[in-house]
PDB file of C-alpha atoms in Angstrom:
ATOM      1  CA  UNK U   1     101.919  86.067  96.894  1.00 54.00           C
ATOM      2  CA  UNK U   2     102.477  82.582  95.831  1.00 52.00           C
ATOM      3  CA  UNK U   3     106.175  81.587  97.328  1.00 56.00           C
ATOM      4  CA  UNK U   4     104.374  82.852 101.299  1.00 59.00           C
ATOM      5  CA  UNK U   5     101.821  80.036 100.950  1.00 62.00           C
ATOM      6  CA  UNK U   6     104.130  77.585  99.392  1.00 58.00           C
ATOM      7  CA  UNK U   7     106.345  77.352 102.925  1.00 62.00           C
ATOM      8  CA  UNK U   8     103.598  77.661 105.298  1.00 68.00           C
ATOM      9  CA  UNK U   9     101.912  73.755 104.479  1.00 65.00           C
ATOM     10  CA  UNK U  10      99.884  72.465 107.162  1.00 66.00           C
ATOM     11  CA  UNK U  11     101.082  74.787 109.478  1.00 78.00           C
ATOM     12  CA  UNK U  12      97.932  77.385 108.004  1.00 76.00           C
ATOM     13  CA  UNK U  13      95.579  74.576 108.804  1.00 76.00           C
ATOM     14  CA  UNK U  14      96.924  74.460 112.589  1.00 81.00           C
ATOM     15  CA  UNK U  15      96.533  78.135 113.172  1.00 86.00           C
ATOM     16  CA  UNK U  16      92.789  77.620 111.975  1.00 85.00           C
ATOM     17  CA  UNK U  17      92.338  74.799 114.383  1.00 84.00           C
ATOM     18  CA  UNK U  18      93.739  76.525 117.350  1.00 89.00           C
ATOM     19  CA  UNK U  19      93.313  80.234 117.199  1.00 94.00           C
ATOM     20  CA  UNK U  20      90.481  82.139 117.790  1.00 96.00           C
ATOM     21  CA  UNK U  21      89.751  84.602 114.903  1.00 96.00           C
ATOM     22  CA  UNK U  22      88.636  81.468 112.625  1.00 95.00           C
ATOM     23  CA  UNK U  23      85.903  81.065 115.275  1.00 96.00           C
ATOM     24  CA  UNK U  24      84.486  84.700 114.469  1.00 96.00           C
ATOM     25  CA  UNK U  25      85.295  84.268 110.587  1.00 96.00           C
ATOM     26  CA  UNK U  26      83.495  80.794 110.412  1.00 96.00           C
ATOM     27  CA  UNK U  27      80.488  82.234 112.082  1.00 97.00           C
ATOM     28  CA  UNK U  28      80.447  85.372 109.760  1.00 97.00           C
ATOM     29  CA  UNK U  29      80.742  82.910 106.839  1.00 98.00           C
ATOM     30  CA  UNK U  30      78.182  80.731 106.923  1.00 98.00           C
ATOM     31  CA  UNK U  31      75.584  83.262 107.992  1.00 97.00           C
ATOM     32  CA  UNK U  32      75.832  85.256 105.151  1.00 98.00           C
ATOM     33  CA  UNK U  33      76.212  81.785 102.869  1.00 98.00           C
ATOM     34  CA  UNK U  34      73.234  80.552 104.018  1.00 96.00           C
ATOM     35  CA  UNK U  35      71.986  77.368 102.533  1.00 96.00           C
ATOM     36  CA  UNK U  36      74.225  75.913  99.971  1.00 97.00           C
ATOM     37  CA  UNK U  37      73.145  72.440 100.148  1.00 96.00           C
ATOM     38  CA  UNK U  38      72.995  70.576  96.895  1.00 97.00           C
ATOM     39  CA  UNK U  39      74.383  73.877  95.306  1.00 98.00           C
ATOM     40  CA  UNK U  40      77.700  73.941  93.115  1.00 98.00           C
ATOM     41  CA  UNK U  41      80.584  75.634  94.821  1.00 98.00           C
ATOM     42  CA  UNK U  42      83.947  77.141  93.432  1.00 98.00           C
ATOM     43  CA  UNK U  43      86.281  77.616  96.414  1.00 98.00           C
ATOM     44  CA  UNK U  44      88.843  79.783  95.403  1.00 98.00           C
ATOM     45  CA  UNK U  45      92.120  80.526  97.715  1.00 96.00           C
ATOM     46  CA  UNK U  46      91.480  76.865  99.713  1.00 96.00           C
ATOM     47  CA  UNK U  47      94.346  76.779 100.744  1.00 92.00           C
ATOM     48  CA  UNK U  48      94.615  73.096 102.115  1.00 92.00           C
ATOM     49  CA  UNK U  49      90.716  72.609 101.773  1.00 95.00           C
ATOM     50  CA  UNK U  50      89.750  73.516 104.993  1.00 94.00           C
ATOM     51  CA  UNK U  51      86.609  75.089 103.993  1.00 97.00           C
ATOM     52  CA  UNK U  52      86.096  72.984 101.036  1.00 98.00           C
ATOM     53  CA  UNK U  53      85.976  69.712 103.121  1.00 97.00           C
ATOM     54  CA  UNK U  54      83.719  71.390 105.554  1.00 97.00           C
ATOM     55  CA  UNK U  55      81.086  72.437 102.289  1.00 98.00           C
ATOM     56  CA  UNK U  56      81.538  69.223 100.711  1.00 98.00           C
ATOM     57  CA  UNK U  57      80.195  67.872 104.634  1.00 97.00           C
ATOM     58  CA  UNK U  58      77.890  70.411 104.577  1.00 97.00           C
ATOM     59  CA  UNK U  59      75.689  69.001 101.616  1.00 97.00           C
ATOM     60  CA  UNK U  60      77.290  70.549  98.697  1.00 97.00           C
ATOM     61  CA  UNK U  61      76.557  69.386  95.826  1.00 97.00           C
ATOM     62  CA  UNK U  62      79.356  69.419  93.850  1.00 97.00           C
ATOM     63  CA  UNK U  63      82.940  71.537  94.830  1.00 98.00           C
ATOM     64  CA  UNK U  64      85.881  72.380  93.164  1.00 98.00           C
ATOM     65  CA  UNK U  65      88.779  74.052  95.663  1.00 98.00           C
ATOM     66  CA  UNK U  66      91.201  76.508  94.033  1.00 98.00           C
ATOM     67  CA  UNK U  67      94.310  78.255  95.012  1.00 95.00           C
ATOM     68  CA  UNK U  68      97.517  79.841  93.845  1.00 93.00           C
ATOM     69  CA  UNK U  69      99.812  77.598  95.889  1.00 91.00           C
ATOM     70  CA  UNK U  70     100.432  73.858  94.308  1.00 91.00           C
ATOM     71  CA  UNK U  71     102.138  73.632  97.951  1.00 88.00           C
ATOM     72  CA  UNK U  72      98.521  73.713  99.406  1.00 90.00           C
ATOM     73  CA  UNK U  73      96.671  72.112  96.551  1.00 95.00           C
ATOM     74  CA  UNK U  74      99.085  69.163  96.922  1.00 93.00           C
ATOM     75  CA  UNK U  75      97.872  68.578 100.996  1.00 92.00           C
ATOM     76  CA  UNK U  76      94.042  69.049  99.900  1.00 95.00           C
ATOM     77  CA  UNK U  77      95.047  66.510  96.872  1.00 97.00           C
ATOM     78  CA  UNK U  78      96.830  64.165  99.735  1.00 94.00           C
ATOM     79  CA  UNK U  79      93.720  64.882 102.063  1.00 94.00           C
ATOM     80  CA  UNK U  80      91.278  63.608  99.529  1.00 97.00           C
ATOM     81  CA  UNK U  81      93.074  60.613  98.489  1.00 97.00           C
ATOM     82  CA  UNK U  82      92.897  59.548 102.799  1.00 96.00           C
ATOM     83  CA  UNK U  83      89.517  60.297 103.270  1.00 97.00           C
ATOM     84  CA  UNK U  84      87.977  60.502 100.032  1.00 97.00           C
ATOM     85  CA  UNK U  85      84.874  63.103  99.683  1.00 98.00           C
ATOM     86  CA  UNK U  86      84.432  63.901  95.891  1.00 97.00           C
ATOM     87  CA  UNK U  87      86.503  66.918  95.726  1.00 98.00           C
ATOM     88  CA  UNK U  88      88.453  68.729  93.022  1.00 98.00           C
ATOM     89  CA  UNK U  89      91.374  70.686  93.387  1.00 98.00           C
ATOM     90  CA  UNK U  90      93.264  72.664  91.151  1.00 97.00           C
ATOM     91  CA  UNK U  91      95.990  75.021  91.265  1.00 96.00           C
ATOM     92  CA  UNK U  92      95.536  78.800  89.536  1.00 96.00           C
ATOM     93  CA  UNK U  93      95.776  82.236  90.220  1.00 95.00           C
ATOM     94  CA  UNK U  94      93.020  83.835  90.214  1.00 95.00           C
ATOM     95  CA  UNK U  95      93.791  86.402  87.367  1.00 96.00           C
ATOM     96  CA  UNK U  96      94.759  83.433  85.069  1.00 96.00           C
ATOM     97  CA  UNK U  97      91.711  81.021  86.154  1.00 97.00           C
ATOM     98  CA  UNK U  98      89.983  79.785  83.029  1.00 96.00           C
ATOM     99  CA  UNK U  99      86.463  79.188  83.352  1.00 97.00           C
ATOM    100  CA  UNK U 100      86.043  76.025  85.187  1.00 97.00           C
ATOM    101  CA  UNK U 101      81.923  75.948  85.160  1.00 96.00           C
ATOM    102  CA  UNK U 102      78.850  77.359  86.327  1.00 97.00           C
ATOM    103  CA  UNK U 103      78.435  77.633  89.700  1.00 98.00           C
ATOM    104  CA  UNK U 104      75.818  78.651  91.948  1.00 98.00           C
ATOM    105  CA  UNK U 105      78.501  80.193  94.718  1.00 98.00           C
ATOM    106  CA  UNK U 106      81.611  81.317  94.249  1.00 98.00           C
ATOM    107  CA  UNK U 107      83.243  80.964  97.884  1.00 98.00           C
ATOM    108  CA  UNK U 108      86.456  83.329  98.884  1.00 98.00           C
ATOM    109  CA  UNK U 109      88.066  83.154 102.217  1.00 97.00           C
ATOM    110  CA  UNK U 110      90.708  85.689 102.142  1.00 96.00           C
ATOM    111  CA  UNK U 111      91.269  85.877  98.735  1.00 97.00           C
ATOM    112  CA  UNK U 112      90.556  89.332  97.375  1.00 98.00           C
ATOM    113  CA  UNK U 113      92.648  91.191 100.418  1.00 97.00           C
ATOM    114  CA  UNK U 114      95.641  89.737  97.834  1.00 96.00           C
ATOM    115  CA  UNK U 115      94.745  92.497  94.973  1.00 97.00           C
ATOM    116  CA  UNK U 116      97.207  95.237  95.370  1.00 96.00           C
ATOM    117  CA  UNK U 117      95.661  97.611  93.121  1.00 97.00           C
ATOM    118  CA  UNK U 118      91.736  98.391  91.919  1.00 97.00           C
ATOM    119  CA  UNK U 119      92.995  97.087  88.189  1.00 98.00           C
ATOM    120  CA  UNK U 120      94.258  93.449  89.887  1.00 98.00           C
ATOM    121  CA  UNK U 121      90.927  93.341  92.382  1.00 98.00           C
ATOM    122  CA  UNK U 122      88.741  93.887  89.049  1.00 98.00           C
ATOM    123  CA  UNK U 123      90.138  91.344  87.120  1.00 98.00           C
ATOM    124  CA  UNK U 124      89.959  88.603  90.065  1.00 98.00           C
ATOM    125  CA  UNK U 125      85.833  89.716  90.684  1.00 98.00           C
ATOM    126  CA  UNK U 126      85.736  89.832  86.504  1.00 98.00           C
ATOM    127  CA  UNK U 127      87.299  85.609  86.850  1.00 98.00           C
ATOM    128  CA  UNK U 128      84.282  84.968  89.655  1.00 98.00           C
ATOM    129  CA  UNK U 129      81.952  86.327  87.880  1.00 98.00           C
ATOM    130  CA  UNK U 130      82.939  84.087  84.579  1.00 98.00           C
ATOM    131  CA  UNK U 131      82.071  81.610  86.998  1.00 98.00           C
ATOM    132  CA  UNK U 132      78.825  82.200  87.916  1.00 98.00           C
ATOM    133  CA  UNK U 133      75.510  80.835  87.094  1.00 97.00           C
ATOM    134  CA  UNK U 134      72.783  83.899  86.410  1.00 95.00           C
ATOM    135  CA  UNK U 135      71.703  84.659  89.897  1.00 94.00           C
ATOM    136  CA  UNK U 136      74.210  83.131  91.506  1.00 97.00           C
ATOM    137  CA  UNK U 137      76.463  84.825  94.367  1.00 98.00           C
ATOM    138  CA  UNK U 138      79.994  85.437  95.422  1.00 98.00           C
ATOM    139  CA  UNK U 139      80.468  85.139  99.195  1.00 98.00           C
ATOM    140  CA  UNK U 140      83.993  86.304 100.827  1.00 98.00           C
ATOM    141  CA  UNK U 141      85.836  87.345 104.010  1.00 98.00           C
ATOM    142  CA  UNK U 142      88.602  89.759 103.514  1.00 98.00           C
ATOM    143  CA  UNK U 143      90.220  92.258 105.422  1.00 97.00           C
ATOM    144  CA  UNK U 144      88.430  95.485 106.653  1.00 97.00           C
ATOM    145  CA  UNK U 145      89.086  98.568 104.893  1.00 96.00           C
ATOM    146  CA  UNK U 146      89.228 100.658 108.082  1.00 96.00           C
ATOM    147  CA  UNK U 147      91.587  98.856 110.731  1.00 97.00           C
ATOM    148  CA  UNK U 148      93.509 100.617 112.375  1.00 97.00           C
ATOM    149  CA  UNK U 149      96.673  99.126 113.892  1.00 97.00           C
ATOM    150  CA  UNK U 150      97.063 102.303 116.090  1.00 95.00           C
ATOM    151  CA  UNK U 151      93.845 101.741 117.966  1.00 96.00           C
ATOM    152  CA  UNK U 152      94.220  97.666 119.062  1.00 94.00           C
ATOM    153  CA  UNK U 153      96.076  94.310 118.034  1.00 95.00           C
ATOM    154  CA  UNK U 154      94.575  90.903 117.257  1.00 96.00           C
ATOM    155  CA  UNK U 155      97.410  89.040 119.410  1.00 96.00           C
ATOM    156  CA  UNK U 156      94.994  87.001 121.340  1.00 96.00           C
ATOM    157  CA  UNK U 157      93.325  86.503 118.348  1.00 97.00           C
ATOM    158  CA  UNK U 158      96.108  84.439 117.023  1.00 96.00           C
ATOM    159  CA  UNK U 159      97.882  86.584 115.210  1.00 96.00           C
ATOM    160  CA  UNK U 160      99.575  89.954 115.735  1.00 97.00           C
ATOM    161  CA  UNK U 161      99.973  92.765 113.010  1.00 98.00           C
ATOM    162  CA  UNK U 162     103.538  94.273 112.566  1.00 97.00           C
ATOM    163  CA  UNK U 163     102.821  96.665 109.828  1.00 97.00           C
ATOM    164  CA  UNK U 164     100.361  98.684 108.194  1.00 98.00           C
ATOM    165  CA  UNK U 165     101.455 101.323 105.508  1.00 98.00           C
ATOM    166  CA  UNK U 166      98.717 103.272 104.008  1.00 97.00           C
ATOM    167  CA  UNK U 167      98.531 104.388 100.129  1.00 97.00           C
ATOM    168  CA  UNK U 168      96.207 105.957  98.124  1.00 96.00           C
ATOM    169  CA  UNK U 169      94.077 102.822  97.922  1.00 97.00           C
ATOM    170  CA  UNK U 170      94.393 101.387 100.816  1.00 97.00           C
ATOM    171  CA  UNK U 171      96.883  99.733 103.018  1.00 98.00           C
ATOM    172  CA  UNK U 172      99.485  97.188 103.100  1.00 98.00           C
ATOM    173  CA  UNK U 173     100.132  94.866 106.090  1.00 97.00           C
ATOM    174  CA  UNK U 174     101.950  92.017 107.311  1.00 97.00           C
ATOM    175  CA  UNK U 175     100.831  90.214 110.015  1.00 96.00           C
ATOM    176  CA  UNK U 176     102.651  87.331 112.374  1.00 96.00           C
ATOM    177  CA  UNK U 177     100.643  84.156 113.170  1.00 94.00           C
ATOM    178  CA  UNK U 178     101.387  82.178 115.860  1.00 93.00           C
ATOM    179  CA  UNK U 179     101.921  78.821 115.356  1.00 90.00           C
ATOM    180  CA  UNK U 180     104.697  76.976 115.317  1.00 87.00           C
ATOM    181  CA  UNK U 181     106.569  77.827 113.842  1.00 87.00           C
ATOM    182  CA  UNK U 182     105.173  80.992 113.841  1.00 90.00           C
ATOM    183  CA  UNK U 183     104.410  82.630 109.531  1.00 90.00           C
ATOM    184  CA  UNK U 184     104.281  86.332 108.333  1.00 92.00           C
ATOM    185  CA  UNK U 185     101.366  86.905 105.886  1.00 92.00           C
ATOM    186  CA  UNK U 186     101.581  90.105 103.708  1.00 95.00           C
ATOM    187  CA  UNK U 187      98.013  91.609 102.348  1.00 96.00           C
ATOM    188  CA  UNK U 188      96.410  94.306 101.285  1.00 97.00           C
ATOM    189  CA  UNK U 189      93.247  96.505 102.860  1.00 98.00           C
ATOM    190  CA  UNK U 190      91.810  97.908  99.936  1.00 98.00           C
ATOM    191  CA  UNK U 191      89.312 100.892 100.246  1.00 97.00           C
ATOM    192  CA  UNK U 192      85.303  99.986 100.737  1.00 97.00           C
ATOM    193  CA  UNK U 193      84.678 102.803  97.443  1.00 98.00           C
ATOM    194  CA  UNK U 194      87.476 100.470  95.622  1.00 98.00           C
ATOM    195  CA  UNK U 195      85.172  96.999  96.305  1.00 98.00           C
ATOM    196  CA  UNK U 196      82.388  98.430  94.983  1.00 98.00           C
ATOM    197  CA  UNK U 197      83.548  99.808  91.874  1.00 98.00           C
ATOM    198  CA  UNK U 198      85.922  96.847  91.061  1.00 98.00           C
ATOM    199  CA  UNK U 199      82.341  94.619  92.138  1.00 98.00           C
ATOM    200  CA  UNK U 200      80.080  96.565  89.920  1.00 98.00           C
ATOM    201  CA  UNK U 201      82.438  97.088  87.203  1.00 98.00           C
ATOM    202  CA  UNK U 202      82.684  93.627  86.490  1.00 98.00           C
ATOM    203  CA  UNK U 203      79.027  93.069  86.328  1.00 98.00           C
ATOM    204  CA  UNK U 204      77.812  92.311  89.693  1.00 98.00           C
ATOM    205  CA  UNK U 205      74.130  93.976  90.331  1.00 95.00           C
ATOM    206  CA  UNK U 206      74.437  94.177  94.102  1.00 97.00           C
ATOM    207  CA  UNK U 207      77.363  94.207  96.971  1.00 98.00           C
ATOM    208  CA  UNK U 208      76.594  94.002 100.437  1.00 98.00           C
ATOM    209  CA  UNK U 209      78.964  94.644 103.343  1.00 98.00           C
ATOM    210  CA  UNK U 210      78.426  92.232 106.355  1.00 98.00           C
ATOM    211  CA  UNK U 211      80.100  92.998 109.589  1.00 95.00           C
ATOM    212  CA  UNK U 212      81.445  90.876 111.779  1.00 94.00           C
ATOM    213  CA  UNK U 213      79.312  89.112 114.830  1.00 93.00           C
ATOM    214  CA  UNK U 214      80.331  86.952 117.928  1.00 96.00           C
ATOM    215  CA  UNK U 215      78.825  83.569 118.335  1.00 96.00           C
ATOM    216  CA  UNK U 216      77.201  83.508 121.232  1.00 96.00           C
ATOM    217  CA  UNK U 217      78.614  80.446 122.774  1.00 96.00           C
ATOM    218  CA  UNK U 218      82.265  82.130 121.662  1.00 97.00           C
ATOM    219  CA  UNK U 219      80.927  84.653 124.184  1.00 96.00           C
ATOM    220  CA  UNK U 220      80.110  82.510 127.008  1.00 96.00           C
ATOM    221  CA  UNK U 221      83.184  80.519 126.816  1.00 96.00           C
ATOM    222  CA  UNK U 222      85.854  83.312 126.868  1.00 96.00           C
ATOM    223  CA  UNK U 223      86.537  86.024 129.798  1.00 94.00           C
ATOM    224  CA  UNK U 224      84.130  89.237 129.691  1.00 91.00           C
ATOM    225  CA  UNK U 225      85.706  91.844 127.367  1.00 94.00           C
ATOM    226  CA  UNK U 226      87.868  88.764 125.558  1.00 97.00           C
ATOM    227  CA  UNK U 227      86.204  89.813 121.941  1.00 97.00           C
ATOM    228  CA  UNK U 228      86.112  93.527 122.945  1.00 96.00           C
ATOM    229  CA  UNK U 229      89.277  94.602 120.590  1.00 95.00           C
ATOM    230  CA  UNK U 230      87.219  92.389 117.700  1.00 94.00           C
ATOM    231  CA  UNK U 231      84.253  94.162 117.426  1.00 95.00           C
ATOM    232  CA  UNK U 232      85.608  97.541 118.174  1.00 96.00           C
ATOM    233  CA  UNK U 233      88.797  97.745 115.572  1.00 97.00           C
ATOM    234  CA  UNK U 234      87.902  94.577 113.261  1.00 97.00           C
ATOM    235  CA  UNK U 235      90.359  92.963 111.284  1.00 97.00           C
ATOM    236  CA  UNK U 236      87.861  91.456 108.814  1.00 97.00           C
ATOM    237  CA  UNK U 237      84.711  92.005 106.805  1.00 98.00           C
ATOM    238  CA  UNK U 238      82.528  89.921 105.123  1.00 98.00           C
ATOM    239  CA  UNK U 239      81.100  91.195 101.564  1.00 98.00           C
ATOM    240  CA  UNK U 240      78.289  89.252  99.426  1.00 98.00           C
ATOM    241  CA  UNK U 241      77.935  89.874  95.769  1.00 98.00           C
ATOM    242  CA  UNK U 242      75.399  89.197  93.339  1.00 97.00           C
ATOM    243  CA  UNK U 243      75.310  88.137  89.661  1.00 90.00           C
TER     244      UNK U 243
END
């Protein structure tokens, strides 16, 4: 999946900034996070930072971003060198990250929806876990097992799906997002059954599902209904683990 972020740049960062599905997924985020202040966060897939920045704000204690693309390490790298916050990034994939520390959070914004298979989801929560202090706790958005593309479309959300082919795990997609110019993402909706074991098999004692909820001032400031396709077919998930 490498090459797909490597030509997309800062044009993943726009999309964030103007559509409205990041509003949802930063909501869902930090209420299952909770408080990480003056905790030590691994942020793997970063992308350009974007969350990173907004941890490191946040009262992080320390924060290393990772991703597979040296494309979007090399904006977070050119971010931090304008406006200097105390962040390291490097550039690995997942299955290949060494271990880089002990962290108390482990922090995964549509990271794990990348594992095509059970085997290639256990050995990215097996490289979070080597991560982890005792106790400490993965937190991640990916994409919901059961979305259905036949029921609704996230168009207004900012992006539109054009495919979803289901397998014995799960599903593949690809997805348009509308910027400009507008990207195609490709990811995978692995099975809830498949999280679990891949979670537990790697030594996590506890997973925890957490759906989705609309901010309430997202509510008040779009048209009645606007969120309706969102909570009734939703796109993502958020899932908790703990070490």
């Amino acid at each position: 999946m490498t090459e797909q972020y490597d030509t997309i740049g800062s044009t993943y960062e726009q999309y964030k900034n103007k559509a409205t599905l990041p509003i949802v997924e930063n909501f869902m985020f930090f209420n299952i996070l909770g408080n990480f202040q003056e905790k030590t966060i691994l942020d793997l897939a970063c992308g350009t930072g974007f969350y990173t920045r907004l941890l490191k704000k946040g009262g992080s204690a320390k924060i290393v971003g990772v991703d597979i693309s040296e494309e979007m390490i090399g904006l977070a790298r050119q971010q931090e060198q304008n406006h200097p916050l105390g962040i390291e990034y490097q550039a690995f994939d997942i299955v290949k990250l060494p271990k880089l520390g002990n962290f108390d959070l482990v922090t995964a914004i549509y990271l794990l929806n990348y594992a095509e298979n059970r085997e290639h989801l256990l050995k990215m929560f097996q490289k979070i876990r080597n991560n982890l202090v005792e106790n400490g706790r993965l937190v991640a958005v990916t994409i919901h097992p059961d979305f259905c593309l036949n029921k609704s479309n996230y168009t207004k959300y900012g992006m539109t799906v054009l495919k979803q082919e289901k397998f014995s795990e799960g599903y593949y997609s690809e997805a348009e997002f509308h910027t400009e110019p507008p990207f195609l993402l490709k990811y995978f909706g692995l099975s809830q059954l498949i999280y679990e074991w891949a979670a537990t098999e790697a030594g996590f004692k506890k997973v925890t599902w957490h759906s989705i909820e609309i901010p309430p001032k997202a509510i008040e400031d779009y048209p009645k209904d606007y969120w309706r396709d969102f909570l009734e077919n939703p796109l993502i998930i958020g899932l908790s683990c703990e070490n």
